[in-house]
Amino acid sequence: MAKQEDIFKNVVSHAKEYGYIFPSSEIYDGLSAVYDYAQNGVELKKNIREYWWKSMVQMHENIVGIDASIFMHPTTWKASGHVDAFNDPLIDNKDSKKRYRADVLIEDYCEKLWQKAQKEIEKARGRFGESFDEEQFIATNGRVVEYLSKKKEILERMAHGLETGDLADVKLLIEELGIADPETGSKNWTDVRQFNLMFGTKLGASADTAMDLYLRPETAQGIFVNFLNVQKTGRMKIPFGIAQTGKAFRNEIVARQFIFRMREFEQMEMQFFVKPGEEMKYYEYWKETRLKWHLSLGLGKENYRFHDHEKLAHYANAASDIEFNFPFGFKELEGIHSRTDFDLKAHEQFSGKKLQFFDNETNSSYVPYVVETSVGLDRMFLSVFSKALQEETLEDGSTRTVLKLPAVLAPTKAAVLPLVKKDGLPDVAREIIEDLKWDFNVAYDEKDAVGRRYRRQDALGTPFCITVDHQTLEDKTVTIRHRDTMQQDRVAISELRNIINDEVSMRNWLMKM
Ligand code: ATP
């Protein structure tokens, strides 16, 4: 089995064993592509959401948040284009009966071309050493040029097929490239068909008067329909943003990658309203700012890359993804889209209401353009969790499993451990907890030898272990052990709050942006 698959399996089982993520309704054998966040998972998820909210809303004077409903008037989805165009192109393998997204099959093929090019680049870097000029090499090396131009050509052809509805050509492309069912190797494909991803439901008591509703497939529309309410009541001046986190629902065709692709998931979105013509400036600004936010978590610059879209959604004039190196390769983590005035104009048209900004300086009104940043909270969770999970070999040859979560996001910041369960040590440990719990999520653990407790907290991702021993009774000091370095320091109980705060405060982490 490939190593990547092992890592991914490990992530899934660790998430379950340590109370992060459970399959939904597991006693009934679960529900495909639906998961529950467990006692530790819910804390990690909440911390990620807060880290996002703080950086986007609290740190920006001109961005405010809302919390719109999941149910929206059904005309919303006519106006937004989702009823007519929120489709994925699906293809079935006739032999294996497995269903795939045609665009994902083609993108995965292109990813392999990209990896081949990367291999050549790395080889050359090794050969040329310090004097290596990567840009020049990419532009002139025959093989690299061939891989990358082939990739571009394929993606352009796919984009054209999907945009113009020429699905026969998308199928032809799959056949010409010799793409096989990744699970069985069969190349016996059906035609490509479009499939709408929205879940329908009904509002109302009796069948004949019930109104057809959709579960929202994105949170963005809740922001657009509230644009004028927020602008007026908040006296917002362009440029300004509206942020929101919340659930979205998509009837995904293929959902085999744990919480990467779920049917019910959470988005963290911000729509930034700008003057027409200024959208590219803000598009570039938000691309850069969002990448900096990701990098502030310290998971490694090499694990992120931009992917500029060839195929633009029906509403966009520029779009880019921030991709992350998940255990199954680079995939979309966040989308940054320049959505033009498509949404507001469409809502004006369908509602008959004006959704415009009155510019005092020019004494005229206009429909603002929108730049969107949209990141999946569950994908963020997976990116952080999968990179944090590490197997380490220690100096004495033993191994430890450690979840090196960024301390700012860790569910529990410190565990307080009495060395033994007697001599009044548990009481002192409880006193320390009573004090720290006002500021941090802390845990008490007295079971097993202290070494095993350290290992358990390592695997849970707790940044600090505080051990109370007999010396504590004499001089009010404890040992504090750091998860990542395993270094232990003797410190006064009165210093604990500052030491922990230094490492976990959002202020210190966000300052790195
Ligand atoms: P993909 O191409 O992977 O289906 P998308 O381009 O349709 O994603 P967007 O509509 O741009 O995704 O949604 C914004 C963000 O929401 C994505 O970057 C992703 O992080 C998250 N997201 C989208 N679909 C899912 C899903 N099914 N499960 C979990 N997160 C999702």
XYZ file of C-alpha atoms and ligand atoms in Angstrom:
544
model
C 0.000 0.000 0.000
C 1.258 3.483 -0.829
C 2.619 5.406 2.130
C 0.175 8.258 1.546
C -2.741 5.896 2.010
C -1.259 4.644 5.276
C -0.934 8.196 6.559
C -4.518 8.944 5.634
C -5.828 5.789 7.327
C -3.871 6.748 10.387
C -5.436 10.208 10.408
C -8.951 8.748 10.251
C -8.359 6.197 13.006
C -6.512 8.651 15.258
C -9.358 11.139 14.874
C -11.784 8.513 16.101
C -9.659 6.968 18.840
C -8.859 10.303 20.462
C -12.367 11.740 20.345
C -12.024 14.132 17.400
C -14.351 12.763 14.707
C -16.901 9.947 14.663
C -18.845 8.612 11.674
C -22.412 9.935 11.884
C -24.996 7.583 13.457
C -22.359 4.895 13.700
C -24.579 2.430 15.595
C -26.585 2.206 12.350
C -23.356 1.704 10.358
C -22.933 5.400 9.618
C -24.138 7.609 6.784
C -21.912 8.093 3.783
C -19.909 11.340 3.784
C -21.496 12.620 7.005
C -19.450 12.929 10.213
C -19.872 14.115 13.797
C -17.332 16.188 15.680
C -16.554 14.598 19.029
C -15.553 16.143 22.355
C -12.075 17.229 21.213
C -13.008 17.791 17.582
C -15.646 20.328 18.505
C -13.052 22.356 20.433
C -10.525 22.279 17.593
C -13.223 23.259 15.121
C -14.428 26.096 17.343
C -10.862 27.370 17.748
C -10.286 27.360 13.978
C -13.558 29.252 13.483
C -12.563 31.820 16.110
C -9.082 32.209 14.634
C -10.702 32.990 11.291
C -13.370 35.272 12.760
C -10.871 37.254 14.780
C -8.568 37.857 11.821
C -11.375 38.663 9.377
C -13.953 40.535 11.480
C -12.370 41.826 14.681
C -9.115 42.876 13.011
C -10.828 44.740 10.153
C -12.718 47.897 10.922
C -14.613 47.599 7.632
C -15.747 43.979 7.956
C -18.779 42.889 9.979
C -20.339 39.491 10.517
C -23.836 38.068 10.179
C -25.500 34.713 10.746
C -28.129 34.112 8.060
C -30.545 31.183 7.993
C -29.948 27.933 6.172
C -33.415 28.167 4.609
C -33.817 30.976 2.118
C -36.582 32.059 -0.199
C -36.427 29.619 -3.142
C -36.104 32.444 -5.684
C -32.667 33.121 -4.179
C -31.384 30.000 -5.898
C -33.002 30.877 -9.220
C -31.287 34.271 -9.115
C -27.918 32.909 -8.051
C -27.906 30.449 -10.920
C -27.778 27.393 -8.663
C -31.052 25.893 -9.902
C -29.843 25.949 -13.501
C -26.103 25.621 -13.193
C -24.926 24.179 -9.876
C -23.971 20.908 -11.472
C -21.092 18.516 -11.397
C -20.256 16.480 -14.493
C -20.490 12.833 -13.510
C -19.327 9.711 -15.292
C -19.853 6.050 -14.400
C -17.589 3.146 -15.028
C -19.668 0.446 -16.666
C -17.590 -2.413 -15.255
C -17.036 -1.325 -11.673
C -20.338 0.601 -11.442
C -18.377 3.313 -9.606
C -19.297 6.933 -10.140
C -16.763 9.729 -10.559
C -16.625 13.433 -11.253
C -15.329 13.754 -14.803
C -13.519 17.018 -13.994
C -11.795 15.443 -10.980
C -10.564 12.483 -13.065
C -9.040 14.913 -15.555
C -7.611 17.172 -12.840
C -5.996 14.173 -11.143
C -4.398 13.255 -14.464
C -3.023 16.801 -14.735
C -1.750 16.635 -11.173
C 0.431 13.698 -12.229
C 1.890 15.803 -15.055
C 2.604 18.544 -12.543
C 4.319 16.048 -10.229
C 6.494 14.795 -13.110
C 7.550 18.366 -13.826
C 8.310 18.897 -10.121
C 10.505 15.803 -10.116
C 12.567 17.182 -13.003
C 12.854 20.523 -11.207
C 14.007 18.879 -7.962
C 16.530 16.727 -9.831
C 17.962 19.812 -11.519
C 18.050 21.709 -8.238
C 20.161 18.891 -6.820
C 22.475 18.989 -9.841
C 22.959 22.748 -10.063
C 22.946 23.520 -6.358
C 23.095 27.179 -5.342
C 23.270 28.515 -8.884
C 19.923 26.956 -9.842
C 17.556 29.378 -11.569
C 14.151 27.720 -11.211
C 12.242 30.156 -13.393
C 14.655 29.811 -16.265
C 14.688 26.022 -15.957
C 10.872 25.840 -16.066
C 10.822 28.060 -19.146
C 13.513 26.211 -21.086
C 13.790 22.553 -20.062
C 12.197 20.465 -22.808
C 10.511 17.910 -20.581
C 9.176 20.421 -18.078
C 7.811 22.619 -20.841
C 6.107 19.592 -22.377
C 4.498 18.420 -19.105
C 3.257 21.855 -18.154
C 1.975 22.860 -21.565
C 0.168 19.535 -21.893
C -1.429 20.129 -18.516
C -2.556 23.608 -19.566
C -3.912 22.365 -22.879
C -5.938 19.587 -21.206
C -7.426 21.889 -18.592
C -8.359 24.459 -21.237
C -10.066 21.851 -23.353
C -11.977 20.519 -20.339
C -12.996 24.046 -19.339
C -14.259 24.714 -22.849
C -16.270 21.467 -22.875
C -17.877 22.191 -19.512
C -18.593 25.835 -20.301
C -20.196 25.187 -23.665
C -21.994 22.032 -22.518
C -19.988 19.884 -24.920
C -19.924 16.922 -22.553
C -19.205 14.510 -25.408
C -15.819 16.165 -25.791
C -15.136 15.840 -22.054
C -15.735 12.102 -22.402
C -13.552 11.991 -25.517
C -10.801 13.733 -23.586
C -10.977 11.094 -20.831
C -10.744 8.372 -23.472
C -7.922 10.026 -25.409
C -5.878 10.442 -22.240
C -6.487 6.780 -21.410
C -7.835 7.640 -17.954
C -8.874 4.491 -16.115
C -11.097 3.874 -13.097
C -8.618 4.608 -10.259
C -9.938 1.638 -8.297
C -10.174 -1.067 -10.955
C -8.235 0.118 -14.007
C -11.240 -0.278 -16.311
C -11.646 2.245 -19.166
C -15.228 1.323 -19.986
C -16.972 4.679 -19.379
C -20.555 5.921 -19.774
C -21.294 9.338 -21.244
C -20.727 12.404 -19.057
C -23.909 13.865 -17.520
C -24.649 16.916 -15.394
C -25.983 16.408 -11.870
C -27.452 19.162 -9.657
C -25.935 19.209 -6.184
C -28.689 20.951 -4.218
C -30.754 19.110 -1.605
C -34.459 19.848 -1.861
C -36.927 19.897 1.011
C -40.426 21.187 1.687
C -41.867 23.899 3.892
C -45.511 23.705 4.938
C -48.072 21.325 6.406
C -49.991 19.866 3.494
C -48.536 18.397 0.351
C -50.434 20.678 -2.071
C -49.577 23.963 -0.368
C -46.018 23.069 0.586
C -43.279 25.249 -0.804
C -40.197 23.695 -2.344
C -37.061 24.806 -0.564
C -33.373 24.034 -0.827
C -30.813 23.547 1.872
C -28.319 26.286 1.055
C -25.365 24.963 -0.990
C -23.211 27.968 0.020
C -23.427 30.631 2.696
C -22.651 33.483 0.296
C -26.229 34.151 -0.819
C -27.279 34.874 2.777
C -24.776 37.719 2.624
C -25.912 39.081 -0.754
C -29.586 39.252 0.165
C -28.617 41.147 3.342
C -26.215 43.501 1.578
C -28.402 46.577 1.783
C -29.641 45.894 5.327
C -26.093 45.664 6.603
C -24.820 48.583 4.552
C -27.591 50.895 5.756
C -27.825 49.852 9.418
C -24.043 49.611 9.801
C -23.502 52.808 7.764
C -20.844 50.919 5.855
C -18.807 52.671 3.192
C -17.376 50.918 0.169
C -15.066 49.003 0.321
C -16.485 46.861 3.121
C -16.972 43.197 3.872
C -19.616 40.913 5.361
C -18.410 37.680 6.932
C -20.289 34.585 7.933
C -19.624 31.033 9.081
C -22.235 28.314 8.776
C -23.437 25.044 7.368
C -23.829 24.356 3.658
C -25.180 21.229 1.978
C -24.235 19.546 -1.284
C -25.338 16.217 -2.645
C -21.775 15.320 -3.628
C -21.464 12.558 -6.195
C -18.219 11.184 -4.910
C -17.497 11.547 -1.249
C -14.743 9.172 -0.277
C -12.231 11.416 1.412
C -13.313 11.626 5.040
C -14.161 15.207 6.029
C -12.560 16.636 2.869
C -15.761 16.202 0.912
C -18.927 15.959 2.959
C -22.597 16.320 2.148
C -23.083 18.640 5.140
C -20.149 20.938 5.876
C -19.286 24.344 7.213
C -17.984 27.335 5.309
C -16.250 30.483 6.502
C -16.925 33.149 3.892
C -16.354 36.838 3.491
C -17.813 38.907 0.664
C -15.949 42.156 0.075
C -17.927 44.864 -1.738
C -15.840 47.173 -3.913
C -16.176 49.863 -6.546
C -16.464 48.411 -10.071
C -13.029 48.461 -11.676
C -11.211 48.035 -8.355
C -11.963 44.335 -8.009
C -8.603 43.091 -9.303
C -6.697 45.149 -6.746
C -8.739 43.621 -3.912
C -8.665 40.171 -5.480
C -4.847 40.262 -5.318
C -4.964 41.736 -1.811
C -7.210 38.976 -0.478
C -5.235 36.223 -2.202
C -2.128 37.391 -0.425
C -3.824 38.099 2.914
C -5.560 34.735 3.064
C -2.348 32.877 2.271
C -0.614 34.769 5.086
C -3.374 33.669 7.467
C -2.789 30.034 6.553
C 0.973 30.404 6.854
C 0.624 31.950 10.332
C -0.325 28.490 11.615
C 3.190 27.261 10.875
C 2.319 24.059 9.013
C 4.990 24.762 6.374
C 5.020 27.063 3.364
C 5.732 24.141 1.040
C 2.291 22.697 1.821
C 0.379 25.524 0.134
C 0.106 26.646 -3.456
C -2.186 28.767 -5.598
C -4.151 27.273 -8.436
C -5.590 29.885 -10.780
C -8.769 28.665 -12.472
C -8.936 28.055 -16.206
C -12.633 27.217 -15.931
C -14.449 30.092 -14.298
C -17.766 29.656 -12.519
C -20.750 31.393 -14.107
C -20.373 34.359 -11.753
C -16.612 34.969 -11.744
C -14.098 37.020 -13.752
C -11.087 35.671 -11.834
C -10.698 32.822 -9.395
C -7.914 31.095 -7.558
C -7.728 28.297 -5.014
C -5.340 27.999 -2.154
C -4.471 24.335 -2.322
C -3.072 22.327 0.565
C -0.932 19.227 0.531
C -3.446 16.814 2.093
C -2.467 13.173 2.748
C -3.929 12.435 -0.720
C -2.088 15.265 -2.509
C -2.658 18.956 -3.243
C -6.366 19.832 -3.183
C -8.502 22.936 -2.758
C -8.674 24.343 0.741
C -9.969 27.846 0.037
C -11.382 29.688 -2.948
C -10.826 33.374 -3.707
C -13.230 34.584 -6.354
C -13.866 37.846 -8.077
C -17.648 37.486 -8.432
C -18.240 40.754 -10.315
C -21.722 42.271 -9.782
C -23.342 39.016 -10.893
C -25.097 38.139 -7.622
C -26.356 41.578 -6.609
C -27.552 42.331 -10.145
C -29.359 38.994 -10.353
C -31.059 39.606 -6.998
C -32.076 43.082 -8.173
C -33.624 41.577 -11.240
C -35.464 38.741 -9.485
C -36.629 40.750 -6.443
C -37.324 44.052 -8.164
C -35.433 45.798 -5.299
C -32.446 48.062 -5.782
C -29.255 46.689 -4.264
C -26.939 49.623 -4.828
C -24.504 51.817 -3.006
C -24.957 55.560 -3.082
C -21.613 57.273 -3.498
C -21.730 60.721 -1.856
C -18.629 61.865 -3.678
C -19.960 61.303 -7.182
C -23.609 61.697 -6.217
C -24.525 58.488 -8.005
C -25.452 54.887 -7.253
C -23.849 51.703 -8.469
C -24.041 47.949 -7.932
C -20.795 47.010 -6.167
C -18.433 44.310 -7.371
C -17.622 41.487 -4.995
C -14.444 39.665 -4.055
C -15.120 36.526 -2.054
C -12.913 34.450 0.205
C -14.430 31.071 1.022
C -12.732 28.423 3.106
C -14.154 25.095 4.269
C -13.939 24.779 8.046
C -13.843 20.993 7.823
C -11.071 21.117 5.234
C -9.151 23.481 7.500
C -9.616 20.950 10.276
C -8.291 18.163 8.062
C -5.310 20.210 6.902
C -4.283 21.090 10.452
C -4.994 17.664 11.911
C -3.290 15.640 9.174
C -0.076 17.699 9.206
C -0.007 17.774 13.008
C -0.175 14.000 13.392
C 3.384 12.718 13.574
C 5.195 9.553 14.525
C 8.532 10.444 16.132
C 11.534 8.313 16.928
C 13.126 9.471 20.166
C 16.783 9.440 21.182
C 16.404 6.163 23.088
C 15.006 4.506 19.957
C 11.398 4.407 21.208
C 8.625 6.075 19.220
C 5.859 8.441 20.206
C 2.691 9.569 18.464
C 2.317 13.302 18.810
C -0.353 15.635 17.503
C 1.571 18.865 16.974
C -1.474 21.090 16.628
C -0.707 24.812 16.539
C -1.032 25.612 20.264
C -3.525 28.395 19.505
C -5.923 25.797 18.090
C -5.350 22.886 20.491
C -8.579 21.764 22.223
C -6.954 21.494 25.645
C -4.135 23.883 26.439
C -2.734 22.115 29.492
C -3.198 18.921 31.476
C -2.483 19.028 35.183
C -1.091 15.780 36.569
C -0.495 14.917 40.225
C 2.573 12.656 40.306
C 0.780 10.279 42.698
C -2.810 10.020 43.845
C -2.001 10.700 47.525
C -0.197 13.048 49.920
C -2.469 15.936 48.946
C -1.009 16.230 45.407
C -4.418 15.816 43.686
C -5.760 18.698 45.804
C -2.974 21.017 44.661
C -3.554 19.936 41.046
C -7.260 20.754 41.409
C -6.415 24.171 42.844
C -4.223 24.923 39.820
C -7.066 23.893 37.519
C -9.555 26.054 39.414
C -7.356 29.041 38.674
C -6.363 28.271 35.064
C -9.828 27.273 33.844
C -10.960 30.905 33.765
C -8.554 31.520 30.912
C -7.911 28.174 29.227
C -9.428 24.792 28.548
C -7.490 22.561 30.972
C -7.768 18.895 31.918
C -7.019 16.796 34.978
C -5.409 13.367 34.616
C -4.269 11.107 37.444
C -4.544 7.628 35.902
C -1.421 5.569 35.013
C 2.271 6.334 35.400
C 3.197 9.901 34.540
C 5.131 8.820 31.411
C 1.996 7.219 29.982
C -0.015 10.280 30.799
C 2.507 12.410 28.886
C 2.122 10.123 25.869
C -1.661 10.315 26.068
C -1.578 14.104 26.141
C 0.934 14.129 23.243
C -1.474 12.073 21.174
C -4.333 14.399 22.122
C -2.292 17.429 21.069
C -2.165 19.145 24.476
C 0.702 21.683 24.331
C 1.557 21.594 28.069
C 1.637 19.055 30.885
C 1.950 20.456 34.389
C 3.126 17.969 36.994
C 2.552 18.441 40.703
C 5.045 16.539 42.908
C 6.195 16.549 46.512
C 8.450 19.532 45.967
C 5.350 21.498 44.982
C 4.108 21.184 48.566
C 7.288 22.780 49.813
C 7.987 25.598 47.368
C 4.870 26.042 45.179
C 6.707 25.085 41.988
C 5.709 22.523 39.347
C 7.304 21.064 36.240
C 5.911 22.215 32.948
C 6.568 19.949 29.977
C 6.387 21.205 26.395
C 4.683 18.815 23.985
C 6.899 19.414 20.936
C 10.337 19.550 22.538
C 9.467 17.413 25.586
C 11.579 19.869 27.549
C 10.667 20.161 31.213
C 11.155 23.313 33.281
C 10.639 23.962 36.957
C 8.472 27.055 37.379
C 6.411 28.767 40.061
C 2.674 28.040 39.981
C 2.109 31.787 39.801
C 3.950 31.937 36.442
C 1.819 29.283 34.720
C -0.810 31.568 33.326
C 1.714 33.807 31.560
C 3.731 30.899 30.179
C 0.653 29.247 28.684
C -0.788 32.504 27.443
C 2.401 33.377 25.560
C 2.116 30.220 23.498
C -1.625 30.039 22.923
C -2.819 33.622 22.579
C -4.376 34.493 19.224
C -2.662 37.829 19.442
C 0.787 36.238 19.274
C -0.171 33.904 16.439
C -1.982 36.460 14.325
C 0.878 38.913 14.764
C 2.901 36.504 12.601
C 0.690 37.337 9.624
P -14.539 21.350 -4.953
O -13.999 21.770 -6.303
O -13.520 20.655 -4.078
O -15.842 20.623 -5.025
P -15.686 23.932 -4.811
O -14.791 24.679 -5.737
O -17.011 23.480 -5.279
O -14.885 22.681 -4.166
P -16.458 26.259 -3.373
O -17.824 26.279 -3.908
O -15.466 27.259 -3.841
O -15.858 24.772 -3.489
O -16.579 26.320 -1.779
C -15.657 27.000 -0.960
C -14.981 26.075 0.015
O -15.914 25.237 0.685
C -14.011 25.098 -0.636
O -12.764 25.704 -0.840
C -13.936 23.994 0.387
O -12.980 24.289 1.390
C -15.310 23.993 1.005
N -16.113 22.886 0.477
C -16.773 22.836 -0.706
N -17.418 21.674 -0.854
C -17.160 20.951 0.270
C -17.565 19.663 0.736
N -18.374 18.893 0.017
N -17.116 19.246 1.935
C -16.304 20.023 2.681
N -15.911 21.246 2.304
C -16.329 21.716 1.124
